[in-house]
mmCIF file of C-alpha atoms in Angstrom:
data_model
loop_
_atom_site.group_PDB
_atom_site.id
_atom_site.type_symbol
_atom_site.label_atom_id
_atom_site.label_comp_id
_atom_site.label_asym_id
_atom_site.label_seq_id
_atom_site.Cartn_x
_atom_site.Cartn_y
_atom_site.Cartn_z
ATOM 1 C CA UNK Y 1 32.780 -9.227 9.203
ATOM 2 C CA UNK Y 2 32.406 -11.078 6.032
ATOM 3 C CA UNK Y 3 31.830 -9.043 3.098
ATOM 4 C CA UNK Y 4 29.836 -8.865 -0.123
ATOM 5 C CA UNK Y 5 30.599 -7.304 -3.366
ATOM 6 C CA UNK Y 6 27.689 -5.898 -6.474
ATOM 7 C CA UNK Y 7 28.697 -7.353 -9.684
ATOM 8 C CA UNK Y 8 26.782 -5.396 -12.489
ATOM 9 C CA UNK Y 9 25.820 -6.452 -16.034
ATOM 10 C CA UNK Y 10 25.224 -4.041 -17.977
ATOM 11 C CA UNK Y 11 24.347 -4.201 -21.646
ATOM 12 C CA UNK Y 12 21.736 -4.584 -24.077
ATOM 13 C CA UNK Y 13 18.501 -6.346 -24.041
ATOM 14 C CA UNK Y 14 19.206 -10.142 -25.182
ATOM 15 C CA UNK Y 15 23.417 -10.091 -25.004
ATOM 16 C CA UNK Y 16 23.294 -12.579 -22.426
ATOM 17 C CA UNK Y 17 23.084 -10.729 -19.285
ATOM 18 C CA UNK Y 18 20.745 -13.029 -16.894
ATOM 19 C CA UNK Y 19 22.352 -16.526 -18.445
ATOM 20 C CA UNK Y 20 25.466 -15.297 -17.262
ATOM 21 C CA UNK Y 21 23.962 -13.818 -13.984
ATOM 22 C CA UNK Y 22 22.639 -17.652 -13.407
ATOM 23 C CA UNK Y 23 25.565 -19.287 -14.305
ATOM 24 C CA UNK Y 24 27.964 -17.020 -12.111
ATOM 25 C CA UNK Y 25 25.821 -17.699 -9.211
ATOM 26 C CA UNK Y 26 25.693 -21.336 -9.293
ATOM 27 C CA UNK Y 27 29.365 -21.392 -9.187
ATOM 28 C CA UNK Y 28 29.130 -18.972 -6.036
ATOM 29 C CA UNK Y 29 26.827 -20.582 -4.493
ATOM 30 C CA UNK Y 30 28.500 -23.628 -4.657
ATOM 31 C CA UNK Y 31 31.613 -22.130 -3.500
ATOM 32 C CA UNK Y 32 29.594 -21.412 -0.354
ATOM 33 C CA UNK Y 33 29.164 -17.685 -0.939
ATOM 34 C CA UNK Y 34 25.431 -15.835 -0.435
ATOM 35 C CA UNK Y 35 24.310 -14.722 -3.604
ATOM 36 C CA UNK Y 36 21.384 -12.545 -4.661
ATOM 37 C CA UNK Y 37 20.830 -11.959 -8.275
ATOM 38 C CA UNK Y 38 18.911 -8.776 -8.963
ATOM 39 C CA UNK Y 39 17.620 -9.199 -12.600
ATOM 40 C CA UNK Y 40 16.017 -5.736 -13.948
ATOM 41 C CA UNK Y 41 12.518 -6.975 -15.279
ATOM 42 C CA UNK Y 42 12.223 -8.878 -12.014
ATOM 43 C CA UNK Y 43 12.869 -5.989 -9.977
ATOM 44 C CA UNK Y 44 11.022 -3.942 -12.151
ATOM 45 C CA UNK Y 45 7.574 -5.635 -10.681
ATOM 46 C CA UNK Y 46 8.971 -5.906 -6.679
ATOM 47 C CA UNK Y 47 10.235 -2.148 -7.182
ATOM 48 C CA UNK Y 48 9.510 -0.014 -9.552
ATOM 49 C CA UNK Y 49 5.778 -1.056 -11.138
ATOM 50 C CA UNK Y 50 4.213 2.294 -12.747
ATOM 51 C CA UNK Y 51 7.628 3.213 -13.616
ATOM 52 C CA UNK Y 52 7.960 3.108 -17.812
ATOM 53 C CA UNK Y 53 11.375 3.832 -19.883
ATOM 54 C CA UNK Y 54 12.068 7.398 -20.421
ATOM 55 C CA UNK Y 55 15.436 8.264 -19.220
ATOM 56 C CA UNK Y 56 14.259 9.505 -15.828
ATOM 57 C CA UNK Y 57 12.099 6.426 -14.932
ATOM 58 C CA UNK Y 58 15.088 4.005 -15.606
ATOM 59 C CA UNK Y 59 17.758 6.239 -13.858
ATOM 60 C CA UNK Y 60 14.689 5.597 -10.800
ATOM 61 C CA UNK Y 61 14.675 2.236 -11.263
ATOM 62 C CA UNK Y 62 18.481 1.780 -11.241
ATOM 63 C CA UNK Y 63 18.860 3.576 -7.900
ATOM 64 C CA UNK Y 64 16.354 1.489 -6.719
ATOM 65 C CA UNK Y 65 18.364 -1.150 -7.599
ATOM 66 C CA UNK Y 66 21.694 -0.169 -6.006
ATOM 67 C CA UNK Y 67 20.245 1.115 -3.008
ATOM 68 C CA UNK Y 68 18.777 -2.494 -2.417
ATOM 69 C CA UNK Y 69 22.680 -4.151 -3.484
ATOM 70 C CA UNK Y 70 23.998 -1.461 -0.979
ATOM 71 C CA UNK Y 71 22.253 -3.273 1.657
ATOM 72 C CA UNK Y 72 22.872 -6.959 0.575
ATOM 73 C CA UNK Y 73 26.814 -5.836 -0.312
ATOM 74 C CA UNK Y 74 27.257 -4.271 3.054
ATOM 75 C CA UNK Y 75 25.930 -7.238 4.260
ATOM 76 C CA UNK Y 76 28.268 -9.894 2.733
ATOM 77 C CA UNK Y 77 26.381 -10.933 0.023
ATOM 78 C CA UNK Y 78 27.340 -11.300 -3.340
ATOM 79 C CA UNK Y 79 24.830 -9.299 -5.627
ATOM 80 C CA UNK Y 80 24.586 -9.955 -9.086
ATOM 81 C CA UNK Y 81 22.863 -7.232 -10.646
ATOM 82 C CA UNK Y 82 21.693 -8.080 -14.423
ATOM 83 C CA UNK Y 83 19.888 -4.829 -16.017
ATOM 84 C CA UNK Y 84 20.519 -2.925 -19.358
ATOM 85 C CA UNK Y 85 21.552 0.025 -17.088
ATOM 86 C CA UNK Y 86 21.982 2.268 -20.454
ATOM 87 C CA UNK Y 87 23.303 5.650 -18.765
ATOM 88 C CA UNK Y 88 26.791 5.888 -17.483
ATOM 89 C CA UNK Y 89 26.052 8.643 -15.061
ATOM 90 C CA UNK Y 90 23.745 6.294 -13.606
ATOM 91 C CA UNK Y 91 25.579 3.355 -13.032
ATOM 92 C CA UNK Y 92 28.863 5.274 -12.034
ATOM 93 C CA UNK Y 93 26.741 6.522 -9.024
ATOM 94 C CA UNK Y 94 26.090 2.944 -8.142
ATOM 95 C CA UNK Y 95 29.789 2.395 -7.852
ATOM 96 C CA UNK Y 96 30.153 5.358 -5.703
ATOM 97 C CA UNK Y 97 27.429 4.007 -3.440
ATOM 98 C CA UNK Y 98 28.255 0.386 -3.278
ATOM 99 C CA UNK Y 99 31.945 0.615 -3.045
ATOM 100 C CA UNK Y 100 32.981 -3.000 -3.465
ATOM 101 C CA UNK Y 101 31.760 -2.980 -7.159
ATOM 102 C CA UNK Y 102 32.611 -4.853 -10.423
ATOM 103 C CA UNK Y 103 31.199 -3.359 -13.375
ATOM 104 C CA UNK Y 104 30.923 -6.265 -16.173
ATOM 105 C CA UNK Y 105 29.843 -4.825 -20.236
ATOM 106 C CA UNK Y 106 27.944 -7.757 -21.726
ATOM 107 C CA UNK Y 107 28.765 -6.944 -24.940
ATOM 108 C CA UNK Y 108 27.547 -8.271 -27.974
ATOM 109 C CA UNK Y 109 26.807 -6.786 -31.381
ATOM 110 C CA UNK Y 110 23.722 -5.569 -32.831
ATOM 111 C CA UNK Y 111 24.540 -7.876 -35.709
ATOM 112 C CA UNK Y 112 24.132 -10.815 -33.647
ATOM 113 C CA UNK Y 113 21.462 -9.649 -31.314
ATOM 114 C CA UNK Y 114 19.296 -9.111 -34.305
ATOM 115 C CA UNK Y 115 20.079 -12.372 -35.717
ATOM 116 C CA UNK Y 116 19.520 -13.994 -32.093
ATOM 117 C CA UNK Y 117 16.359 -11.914 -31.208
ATOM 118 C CA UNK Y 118 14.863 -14.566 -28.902
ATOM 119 C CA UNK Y 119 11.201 -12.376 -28.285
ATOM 120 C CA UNK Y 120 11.091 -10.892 -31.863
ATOM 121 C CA UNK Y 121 11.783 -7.506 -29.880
ATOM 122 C CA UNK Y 122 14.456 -6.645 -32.314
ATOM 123 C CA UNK Y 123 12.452 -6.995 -35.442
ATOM 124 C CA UNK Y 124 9.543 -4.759 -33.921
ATOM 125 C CA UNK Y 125 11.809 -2.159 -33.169
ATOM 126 C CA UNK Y 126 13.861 -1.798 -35.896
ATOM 127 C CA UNK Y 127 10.460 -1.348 -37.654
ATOM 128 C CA UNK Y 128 9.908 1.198 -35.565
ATOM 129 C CA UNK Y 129 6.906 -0.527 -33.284
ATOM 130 C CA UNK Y 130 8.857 0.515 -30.079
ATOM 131 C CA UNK Y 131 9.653 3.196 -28.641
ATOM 132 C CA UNK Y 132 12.696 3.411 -26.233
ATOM 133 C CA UNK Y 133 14.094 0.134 -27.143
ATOM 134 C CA UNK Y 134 17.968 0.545 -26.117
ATOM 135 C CA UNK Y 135 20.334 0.290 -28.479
ATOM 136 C CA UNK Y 136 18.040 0.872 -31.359
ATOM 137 C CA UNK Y 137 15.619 3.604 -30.579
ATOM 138 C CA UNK Y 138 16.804 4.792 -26.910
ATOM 139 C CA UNK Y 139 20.847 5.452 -26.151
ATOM 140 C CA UNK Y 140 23.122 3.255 -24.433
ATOM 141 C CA UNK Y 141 26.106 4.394 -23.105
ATOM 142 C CA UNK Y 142 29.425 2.151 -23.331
ATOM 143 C CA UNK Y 143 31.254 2.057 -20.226
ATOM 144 C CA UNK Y 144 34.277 3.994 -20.548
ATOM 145 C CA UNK Y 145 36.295 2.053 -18.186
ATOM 146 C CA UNK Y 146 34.287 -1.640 -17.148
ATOM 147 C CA UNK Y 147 36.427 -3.839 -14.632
ATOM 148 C CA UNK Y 148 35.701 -6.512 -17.660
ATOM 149 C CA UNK Y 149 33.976 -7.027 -20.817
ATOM 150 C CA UNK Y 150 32.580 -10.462 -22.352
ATOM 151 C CA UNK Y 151 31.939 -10.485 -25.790
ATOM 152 C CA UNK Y 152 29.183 -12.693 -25.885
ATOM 153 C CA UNK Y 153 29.108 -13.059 -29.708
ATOM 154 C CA UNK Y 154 32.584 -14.843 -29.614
ATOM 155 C CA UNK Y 155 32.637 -16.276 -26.204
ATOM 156 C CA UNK Y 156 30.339 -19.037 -24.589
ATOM 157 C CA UNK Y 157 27.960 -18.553 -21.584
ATOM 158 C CA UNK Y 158 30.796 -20.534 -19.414
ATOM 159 C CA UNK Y 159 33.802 -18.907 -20.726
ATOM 160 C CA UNK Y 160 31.960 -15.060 -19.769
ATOM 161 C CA UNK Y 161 31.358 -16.387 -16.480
ATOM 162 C CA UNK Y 162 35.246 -17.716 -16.110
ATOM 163 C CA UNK Y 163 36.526 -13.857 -17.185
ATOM 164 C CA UNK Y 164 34.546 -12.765 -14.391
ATOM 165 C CA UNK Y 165 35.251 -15.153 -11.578
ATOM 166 C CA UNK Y 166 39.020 -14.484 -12.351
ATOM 167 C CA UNK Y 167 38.180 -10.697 -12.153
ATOM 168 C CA UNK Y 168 36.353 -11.034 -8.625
ATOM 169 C CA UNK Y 169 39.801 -12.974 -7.510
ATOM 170 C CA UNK Y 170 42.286 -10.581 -8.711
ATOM 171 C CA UNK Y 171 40.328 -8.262 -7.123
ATOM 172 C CA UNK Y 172 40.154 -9.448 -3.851
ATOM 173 C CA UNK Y 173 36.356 -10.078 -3.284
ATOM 174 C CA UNK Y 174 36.358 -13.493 -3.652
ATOM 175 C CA UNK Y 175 38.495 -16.558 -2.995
ATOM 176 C CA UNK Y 176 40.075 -18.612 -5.685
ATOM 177 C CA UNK Y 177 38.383 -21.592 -6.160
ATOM 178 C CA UNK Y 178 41.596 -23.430 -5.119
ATOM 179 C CA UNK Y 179 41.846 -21.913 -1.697
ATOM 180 C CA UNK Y 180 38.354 -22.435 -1.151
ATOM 181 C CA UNK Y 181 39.162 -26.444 -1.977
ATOM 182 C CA UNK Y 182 41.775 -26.651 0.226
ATOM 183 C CA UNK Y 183 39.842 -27.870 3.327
ATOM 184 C CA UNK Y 184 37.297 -29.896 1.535
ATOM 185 C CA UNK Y 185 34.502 -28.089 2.091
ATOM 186 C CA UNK Y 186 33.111 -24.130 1.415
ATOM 187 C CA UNK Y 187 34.203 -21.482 4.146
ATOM 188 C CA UNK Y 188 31.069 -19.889 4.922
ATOM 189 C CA UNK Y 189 32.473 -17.702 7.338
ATOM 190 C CA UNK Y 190 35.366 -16.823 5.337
ATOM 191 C CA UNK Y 191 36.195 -12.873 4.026
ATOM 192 C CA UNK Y 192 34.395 -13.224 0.701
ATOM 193 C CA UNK D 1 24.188 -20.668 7.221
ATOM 194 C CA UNK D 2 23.295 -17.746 9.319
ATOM 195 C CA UNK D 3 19.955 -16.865 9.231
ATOM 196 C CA UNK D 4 17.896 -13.605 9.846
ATOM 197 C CA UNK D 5 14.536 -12.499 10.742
ATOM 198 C CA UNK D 6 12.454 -9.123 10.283
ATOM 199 C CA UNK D 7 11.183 -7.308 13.446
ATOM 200 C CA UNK D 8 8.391 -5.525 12.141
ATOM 201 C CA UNK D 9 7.324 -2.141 14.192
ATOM 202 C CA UNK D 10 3.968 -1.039 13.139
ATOM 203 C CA UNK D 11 1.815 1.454 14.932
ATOM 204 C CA UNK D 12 0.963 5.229 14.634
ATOM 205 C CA UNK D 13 3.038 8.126 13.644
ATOM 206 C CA UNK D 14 4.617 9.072 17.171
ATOM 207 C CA UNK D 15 4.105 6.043 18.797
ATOM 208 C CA UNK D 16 8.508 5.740 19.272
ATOM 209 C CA UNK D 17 8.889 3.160 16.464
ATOM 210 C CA UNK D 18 12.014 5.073 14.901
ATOM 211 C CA UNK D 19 13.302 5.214 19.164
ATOM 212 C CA UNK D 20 12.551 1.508 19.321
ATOM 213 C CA UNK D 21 14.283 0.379 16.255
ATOM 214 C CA UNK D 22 17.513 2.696 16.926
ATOM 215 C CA UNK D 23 17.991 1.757 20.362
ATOM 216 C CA UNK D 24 17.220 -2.030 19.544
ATOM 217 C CA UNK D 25 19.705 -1.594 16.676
ATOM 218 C CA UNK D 26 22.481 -0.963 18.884
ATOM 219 C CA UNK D 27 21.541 -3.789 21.103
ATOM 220 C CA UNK D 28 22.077 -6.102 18.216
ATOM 221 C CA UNK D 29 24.747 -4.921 17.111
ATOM 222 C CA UNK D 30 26.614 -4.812 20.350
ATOM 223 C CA UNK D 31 25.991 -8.704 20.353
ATOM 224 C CA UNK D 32 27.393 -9.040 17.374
ATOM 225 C CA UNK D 33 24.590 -9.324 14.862
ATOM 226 C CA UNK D 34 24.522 -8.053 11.015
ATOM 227 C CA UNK D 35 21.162 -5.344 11.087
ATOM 228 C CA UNK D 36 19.799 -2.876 9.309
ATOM 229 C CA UNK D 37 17.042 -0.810 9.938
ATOM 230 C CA UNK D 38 14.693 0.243 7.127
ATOM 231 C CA UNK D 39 12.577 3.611 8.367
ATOM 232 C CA UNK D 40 9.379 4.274 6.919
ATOM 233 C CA UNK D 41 10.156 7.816 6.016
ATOM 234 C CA UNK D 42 13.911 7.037 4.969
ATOM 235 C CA UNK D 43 12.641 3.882 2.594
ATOM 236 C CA UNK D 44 10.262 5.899 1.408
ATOM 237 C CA UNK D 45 12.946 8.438 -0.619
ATOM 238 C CA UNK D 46 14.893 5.270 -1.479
ATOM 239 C CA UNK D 47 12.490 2.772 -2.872
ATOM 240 C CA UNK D 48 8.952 4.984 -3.207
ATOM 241 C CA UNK D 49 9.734 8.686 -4.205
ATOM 242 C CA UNK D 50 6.184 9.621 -6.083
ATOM 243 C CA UNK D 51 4.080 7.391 -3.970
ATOM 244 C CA UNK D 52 1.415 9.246 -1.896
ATOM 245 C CA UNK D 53 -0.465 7.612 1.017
ATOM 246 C CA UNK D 54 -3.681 6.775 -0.234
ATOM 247 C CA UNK D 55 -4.549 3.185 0.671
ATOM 248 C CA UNK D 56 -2.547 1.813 -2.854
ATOM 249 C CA UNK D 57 0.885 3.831 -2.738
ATOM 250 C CA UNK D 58 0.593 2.860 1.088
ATOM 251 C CA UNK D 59 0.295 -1.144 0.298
ATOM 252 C CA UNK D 60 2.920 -0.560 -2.507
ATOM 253 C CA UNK D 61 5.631 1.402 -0.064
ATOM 254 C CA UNK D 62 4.612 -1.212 2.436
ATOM 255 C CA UNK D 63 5.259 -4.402 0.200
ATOM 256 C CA UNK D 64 8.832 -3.072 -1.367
ATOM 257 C CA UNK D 65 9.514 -2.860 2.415
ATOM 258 C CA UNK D 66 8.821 -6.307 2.591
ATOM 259 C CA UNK D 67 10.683 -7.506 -0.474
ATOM 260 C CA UNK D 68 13.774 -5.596 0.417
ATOM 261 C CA UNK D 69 13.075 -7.233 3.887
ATOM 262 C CA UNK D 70 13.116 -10.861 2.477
ATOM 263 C CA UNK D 71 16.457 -10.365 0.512
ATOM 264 C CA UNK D 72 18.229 -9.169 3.450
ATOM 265 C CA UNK D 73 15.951 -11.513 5.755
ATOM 266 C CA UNK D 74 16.963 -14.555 4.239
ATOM 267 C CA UNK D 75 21.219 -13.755 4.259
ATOM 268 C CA UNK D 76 21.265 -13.794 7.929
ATOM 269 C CA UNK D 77 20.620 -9.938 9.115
ATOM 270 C CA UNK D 78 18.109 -9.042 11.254
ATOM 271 C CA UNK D 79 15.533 -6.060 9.768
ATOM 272 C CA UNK D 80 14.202 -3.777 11.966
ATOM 273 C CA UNK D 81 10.919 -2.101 10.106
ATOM 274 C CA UNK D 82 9.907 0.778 11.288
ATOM 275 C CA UNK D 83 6.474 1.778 9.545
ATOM 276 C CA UNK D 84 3.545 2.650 10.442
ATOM 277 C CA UNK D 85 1.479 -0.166 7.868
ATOM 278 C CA UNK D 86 -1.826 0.663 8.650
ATOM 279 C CA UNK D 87 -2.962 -2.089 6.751
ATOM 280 C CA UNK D 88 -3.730 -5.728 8.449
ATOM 281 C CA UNK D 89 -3.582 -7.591 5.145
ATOM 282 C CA UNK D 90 -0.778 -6.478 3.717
ATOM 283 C CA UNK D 91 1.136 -6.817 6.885
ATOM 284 C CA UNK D 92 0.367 -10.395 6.745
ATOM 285 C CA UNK D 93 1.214 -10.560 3.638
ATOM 286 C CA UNK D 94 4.926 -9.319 4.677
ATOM 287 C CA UNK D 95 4.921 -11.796 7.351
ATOM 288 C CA UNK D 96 3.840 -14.480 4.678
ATOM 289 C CA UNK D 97 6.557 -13.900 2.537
ATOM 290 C CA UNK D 98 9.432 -13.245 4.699
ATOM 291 C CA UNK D 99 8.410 -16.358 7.263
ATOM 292 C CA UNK D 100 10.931 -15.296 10.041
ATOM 293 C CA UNK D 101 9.208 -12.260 11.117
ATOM 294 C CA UNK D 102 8.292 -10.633 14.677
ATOM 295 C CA UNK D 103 5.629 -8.713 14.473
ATOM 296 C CA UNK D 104 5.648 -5.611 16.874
ATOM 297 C CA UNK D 105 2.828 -3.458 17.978
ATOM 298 C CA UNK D 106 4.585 0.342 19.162
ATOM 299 C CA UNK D 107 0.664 1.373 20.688
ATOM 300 C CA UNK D 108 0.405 4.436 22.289
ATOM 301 C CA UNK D 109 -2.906 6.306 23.190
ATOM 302 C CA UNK D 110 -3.875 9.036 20.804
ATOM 303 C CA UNK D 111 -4.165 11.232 24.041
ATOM 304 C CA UNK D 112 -0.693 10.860 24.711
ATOM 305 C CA UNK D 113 0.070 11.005 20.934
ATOM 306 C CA UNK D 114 -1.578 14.528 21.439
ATOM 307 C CA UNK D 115 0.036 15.447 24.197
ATOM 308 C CA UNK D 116 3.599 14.670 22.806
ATOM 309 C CA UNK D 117 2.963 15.993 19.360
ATOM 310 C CA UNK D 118 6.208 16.742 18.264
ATOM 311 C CA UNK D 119 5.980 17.893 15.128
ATOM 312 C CA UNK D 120 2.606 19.526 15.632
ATOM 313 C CA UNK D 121 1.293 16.890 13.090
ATOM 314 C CA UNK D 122 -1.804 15.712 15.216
ATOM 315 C CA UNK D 123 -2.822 19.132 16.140
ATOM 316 C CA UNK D 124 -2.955 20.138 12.267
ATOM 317 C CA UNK D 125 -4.758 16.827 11.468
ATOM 318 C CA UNK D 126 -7.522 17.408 14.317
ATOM 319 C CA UNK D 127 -8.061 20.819 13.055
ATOM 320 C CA UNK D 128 -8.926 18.952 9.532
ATOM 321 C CA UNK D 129 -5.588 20.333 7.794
ATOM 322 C CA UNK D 130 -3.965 16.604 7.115
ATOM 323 C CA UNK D 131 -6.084 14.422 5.040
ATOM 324 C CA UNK D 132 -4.788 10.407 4.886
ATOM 325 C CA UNK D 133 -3.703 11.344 8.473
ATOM 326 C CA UNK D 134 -3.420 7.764 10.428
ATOM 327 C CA UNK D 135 -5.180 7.463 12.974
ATOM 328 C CA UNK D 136 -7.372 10.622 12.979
ATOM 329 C CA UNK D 137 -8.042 10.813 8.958
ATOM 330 C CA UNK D 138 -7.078 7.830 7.864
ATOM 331 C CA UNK D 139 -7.503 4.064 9.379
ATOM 332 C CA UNK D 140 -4.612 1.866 11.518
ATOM 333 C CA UNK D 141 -6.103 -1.534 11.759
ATOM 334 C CA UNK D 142 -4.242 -2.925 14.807
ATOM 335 C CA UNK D 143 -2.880 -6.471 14.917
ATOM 336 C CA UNK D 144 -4.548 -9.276 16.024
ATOM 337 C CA UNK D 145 -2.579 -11.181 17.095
ATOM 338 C CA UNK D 146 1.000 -9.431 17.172
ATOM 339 C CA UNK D 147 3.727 -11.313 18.641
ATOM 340 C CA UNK D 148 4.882 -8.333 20.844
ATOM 341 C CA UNK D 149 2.838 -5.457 22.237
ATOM 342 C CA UNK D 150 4.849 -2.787 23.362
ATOM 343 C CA UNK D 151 2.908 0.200 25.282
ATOM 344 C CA UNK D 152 4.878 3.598 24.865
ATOM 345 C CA UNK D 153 2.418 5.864 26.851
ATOM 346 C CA UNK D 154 3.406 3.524 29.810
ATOM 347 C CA UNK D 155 6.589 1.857 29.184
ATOM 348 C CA UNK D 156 10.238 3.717 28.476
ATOM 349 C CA UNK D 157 11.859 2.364 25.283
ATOM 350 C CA UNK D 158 14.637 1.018 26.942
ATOM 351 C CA UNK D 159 11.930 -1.642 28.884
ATOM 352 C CA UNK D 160 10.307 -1.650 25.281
ATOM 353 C CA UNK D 161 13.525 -2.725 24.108
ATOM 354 C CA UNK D 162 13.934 -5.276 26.548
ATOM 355 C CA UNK D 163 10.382 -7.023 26.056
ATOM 356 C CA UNK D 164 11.531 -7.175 22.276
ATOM 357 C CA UNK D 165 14.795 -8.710 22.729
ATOM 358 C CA UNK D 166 13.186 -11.392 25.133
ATOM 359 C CA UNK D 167 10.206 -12.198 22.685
ATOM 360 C CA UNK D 168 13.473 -12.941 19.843
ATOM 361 C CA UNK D 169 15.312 -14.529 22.538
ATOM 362 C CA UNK D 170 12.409 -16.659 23.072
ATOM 363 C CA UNK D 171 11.312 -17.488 19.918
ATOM 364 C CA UNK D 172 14.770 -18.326 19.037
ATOM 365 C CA UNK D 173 15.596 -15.622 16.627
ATOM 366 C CA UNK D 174 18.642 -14.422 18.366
ATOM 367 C CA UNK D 175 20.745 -15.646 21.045
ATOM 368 C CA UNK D 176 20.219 -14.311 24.710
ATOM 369 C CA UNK D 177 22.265 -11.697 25.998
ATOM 370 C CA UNK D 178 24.203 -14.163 28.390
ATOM 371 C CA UNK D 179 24.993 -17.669 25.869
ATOM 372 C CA UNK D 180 26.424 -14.481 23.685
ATOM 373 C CA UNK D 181 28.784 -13.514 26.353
ATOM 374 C CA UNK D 182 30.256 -16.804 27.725
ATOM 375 C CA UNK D 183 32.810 -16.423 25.148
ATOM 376 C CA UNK D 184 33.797 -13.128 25.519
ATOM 377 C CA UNK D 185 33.445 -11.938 21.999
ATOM 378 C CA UNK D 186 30.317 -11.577 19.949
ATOM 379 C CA UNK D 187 30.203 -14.766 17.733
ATOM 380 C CA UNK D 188 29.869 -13.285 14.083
ATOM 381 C CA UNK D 189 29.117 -16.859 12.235
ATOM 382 C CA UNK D 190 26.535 -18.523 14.635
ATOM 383 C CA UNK D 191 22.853 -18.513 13.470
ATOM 384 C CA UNK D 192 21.178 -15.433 15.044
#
């Protein structure tokens, strides 16, 4: 049976994490694959409302998470999961549960996320207005060992998503996109 | 693309949902069918650890159900829900969202329910020691207008089974038995 894989972004609020999530599965998709992309705030409201941000309540939210990309991998979808995910402990478990798993670091500086700061949440926190706000007033944890990094403060949207499709090939879970052309059209019922 | 549908099981605690579902599950899968089955009281330490059963954390449990449902729903495996859902609305409201959706009423008498009692839950519920009991402290609307009645206290759950698989068959959800066979083999990429 065909099977799926759980891509994970993991990295701080505003370093690019669901653009790249979108991006990477418009280019699945249109190699034919099924794709679900699980974006944290999303699943926060279909999952996890009530739940707030101490460390317990987003380790919670995180299973909840892979549990549900357990399903869809074993299944033969492609998940694309795009939360902060700050605790290593945590997303190492997803790994172990998944199994066909490619953890991705979004990584971008602080430098340039404050300089970005899209929702002024930056600002507020570094004023000191919020409370657990990852990376500036709640830890995140580098992965130690990520299948690949993007640094999106040197790398467009397009090139991030290009390190990871390459990734998912070497690794087996998904076709090159020059097999996949071969016959013209997408192989739906192909291995992933 | 292959695609799924959710079998819904609603109906009291007892009734032989969890006997349905497994049984049903292996039916499936024997033809050659992607399924999962999501168990009330499994889901429940999965997706809704904290969550009591007043009439809210019941709703709640019941509609993560139903999104987790959808996801796998719509990526070609069939669900089997086994839950009680006491609740009318919201079980239209899974039904609403996830579109292809069988809904199945396990009913059983509460005499028989009595009578079986495995777990000596209704006894202890009739003596007033279970509060937000179903069906003795607590309400079960029953369907309306399910698309499947099954009746346990007068049916085994193999011929349970078999009035499920013919209500899919017939509404087009899955293959019959006998078109899955002419080949041989299961056939892993045709639409359920």
């Amino acid at each position: 049976m065909t099977q799926g894989v759980t891509v994970w972004l993991t990295g701080l609020s505003g370093a690019g994490k669901s653009t790249i999530a979108t991006l990477l599965e418009q280019e699945l998709r249109r190699r034919g694959l099924r794709v679900e992309v699980l974006d944290g705030d999303i699943v926060r409201q279909n999952l996890s409302k009530g739940l707030g941000f101490s460390r317990e309540d987003r380790d919670t939210n995180i299973r909840r998470i892979a549990f549900v990309s357990k399903l869809l991998t074993r299944n033969g979808v492609v998940v694309i999961v795009a939360a902060i995910s700050p605790y290593r402990n945590t997303r190492d478990e997803a790994r172990q549960s998944i199994g066909r798993f490619l953890e991705v670091h979004v990584k971008c500086s602080l430098e340039e996320l404050v300089r970005r700061d899209v929702k002024g949440l930056y600002a507020r926190a570094l004023r000191g207005e919020i409370s657990n706000f990852t990376g500036v007033s709640d830890p995140y944890e580098e992965p130690e060992h990520p299948d690949v990094v993007v640094e999106t403060h040197r790398q467009t949207p397009a090139e991030s998503v290009a390190t990871i499709l390459a990734a998912l090939e070497r690794a087996g879970y998904v076709h090159s996109a020059t097999l996949s052309g071969t016959n013209g059209t997408p192989r739906q019922s192909d291995p992933v």
